[in-house]
DNA sequence: TACTGTATCGAACAATGTTCGGAGTTCTAG
DNA sequence: CTAGAACTCCGAACATTGTTCGATACAGTA
């Protein structure tokens, strides 16, 4: 009951993702396809952001009335689930890459990062709700497991490693979208001026130093740093540390 | 220009976060404080999710008219920035923990994870926009840097390690909110039934096996796995790997 | 005691997702 | 070939959202 905005839309999304196109029945021939709608929707989201993707702008882009959309898609939440799975499908297939499993993992990480940076709304959708397991997500996961199968790790660790790398990429992408948000055209001078004025730099000397040195804003270097450490940690087969730290939390 | 929904609200949020409370001027005494509003807003978000937090529900909860809120807060986006920074401030102060820097990093990771799981809307806000650098975020960052100062790592690596752990936690939390979304009361039988029916398990043997074994759904174990690997990788001072993989991307 | 500037808030406005009802279109049953 | 059924399309309407306006009440100041 934590996410109030899901009145069974997840299930409807799944039916859309997997269900067959409802083919030719009686009435007039359909002027659109689900594919065309999803494509146009993703394009609008790319240009205007998720908020700019309204049923009206989408209908107008496609040259149809708003109500028409509802004969193809049950509602906006389901539409969002569709463009998310479609975008996932546009990434690389991990097991088609070259190199050993560690190289491939790294390449997947960079490719996925780029995807998230180009489509920040994917992260918004992922944060709003766990993604429906559509065909593309499933295929990506299976492909990822094929890569991990080469690692010689136990099956549980294969999954854990996969999830860890994927999680890391998403989390870092979250922090890196910052750059895109400012417009890409140079730093936000107004904001920086505000910081300079209102922040007590004396009281935060370490932050001041780190900020000055540029270390904080060099997201790409930070991403590379953490990724290599994570991969190295996974590849090291020696036992790591006390894995138990689960006092707090649920059952 | 990627995020269309920000018409300078970031700056207004910063002013709110750092600016002094506008004190007693002339008119009637103010019946509310920014603090009380933010507290009530976060509570509503906890119960009803971010979508349930409307200006009307908030006003009603506080027993005031809707328009009154706008004398305390410029608008909803700024309100969201406030509850985010406030929530960040409710986590632990990293440098008040015990143990060496690696232990502390681990404790911070678990504490932050718990915070994100209890307040999934924090992740939604982080995904929608990079957080405004409010007092609490700044304090947390400074505290984190104090912890990292013990590591003996170069300053750049300190920042990178900090960002990596933080990013990892957020990314994994993204995947783990799944549990909360189903309501917590057992697995989603309807959804699982759909999966069983419509997915071609033969074509995805590895996923089928991983799913069957429960490895995929054991998020807490996966989190621990990756965290230990990441920490171990950071602690290992030997050089790691080719850090250059930056053909694609921007300048 | 008047004046000024503020706080409060009911009402209205624009934009959004969604539904309703009717008009047109195509297939199918007889 | 015709009549009905089932479907597509969509203008209009509805509920809900964030936000603004204008009036009214209040508290300091001169």
PDB file of C-alpha atoms (C1' of nucleotides) in Angstrom, chain A residues 22-32 71-72, chain C residues 22-28, chain D residues 4-9:
ATOM      1  CA  UNK A  22      -5.601  -7.402 -30.935  1.00  0.00           C
ATOM      2  CA  UNK A  23      -5.681  -8.008 -34.708  1.00  0.00           C
ATOM      3  CA  UNK A  24      -8.501  -7.242 -37.134  1.00  0.00           C
ATOM      4  CA  UNK A  25     -11.958  -7.551 -35.715  1.00  0.00           C
ATOM      5  CA  UNK A  26     -14.922  -5.830 -37.147  1.00  0.00           C
ATOM      6  CA  UNK A  27     -14.824  -2.034 -37.263  1.00  0.00           C
ATOM      7  CA  UNK A  28     -12.689   0.300 -39.383  1.00  0.00           C
ATOM      8  CA  UNK A  29      -9.041  -0.465 -39.926  1.00  0.00           C
ATOM      9  CA  UNK A  30      -6.846   0.875 -37.153  1.00  0.00           C
ATOM     10  CA  UNK A  31      -4.842   3.903 -38.075  1.00  0.00           C
ATOM     11  CA  UNK A  32      -2.081   3.360 -35.575  1.00  0.00           C
ATOM     12  CA  UNK A  71      -8.328   2.404 -27.645  1.00  0.00           C
ATOM     13  CA  UNK A  72      -4.689   1.386 -27.905  1.00  0.00           C
TER      14      UNK A  72
ATOM     15  C1'  DG C  22     -22.631   9.392 -30.838  1.00  0.00           C
ATOM     16  C1'  DA C  23     -21.297   8.974 -35.656  1.00  0.00           C
ATOM     17  C1'  DG C  24     -19.025   6.466 -39.041  1.00  0.00           C
ATOM     18  C1'  DT C  25     -16.940   1.907 -40.733  1.00  0.00           C
ATOM     19  C1'  DT C  26     -16.217  -2.900 -41.596  1.00  0.00           C
ATOM     20  C1'  DC C  27     -17.139  -7.612 -41.053  1.00  0.00           C
ATOM     21  C1'  DT C  28     -20.506 -11.406 -40.718  1.00  0.00           C
TER      22       DT C  28
ATOM     23  C1'  DG D   4     -27.191  -6.041 -37.428  1.00  0.00           C
ATOM     24  C1'  DA D   5     -23.201  -6.392 -34.553  1.00  0.00           C
ATOM     25  C1'  DA D   6     -18.900  -4.931 -33.154  1.00  0.00           C
ATOM     26  C1'  DC D   7     -15.446  -1.899 -33.510  1.00  0.00           C
ATOM     27  C1'  DT D   8     -12.808   2.802 -34.419  1.00  0.00           C
ATOM     28  C1'  DC D   9     -12.585   7.452 -33.842  1.00  0.00           C
TER      29       DC D   9
END
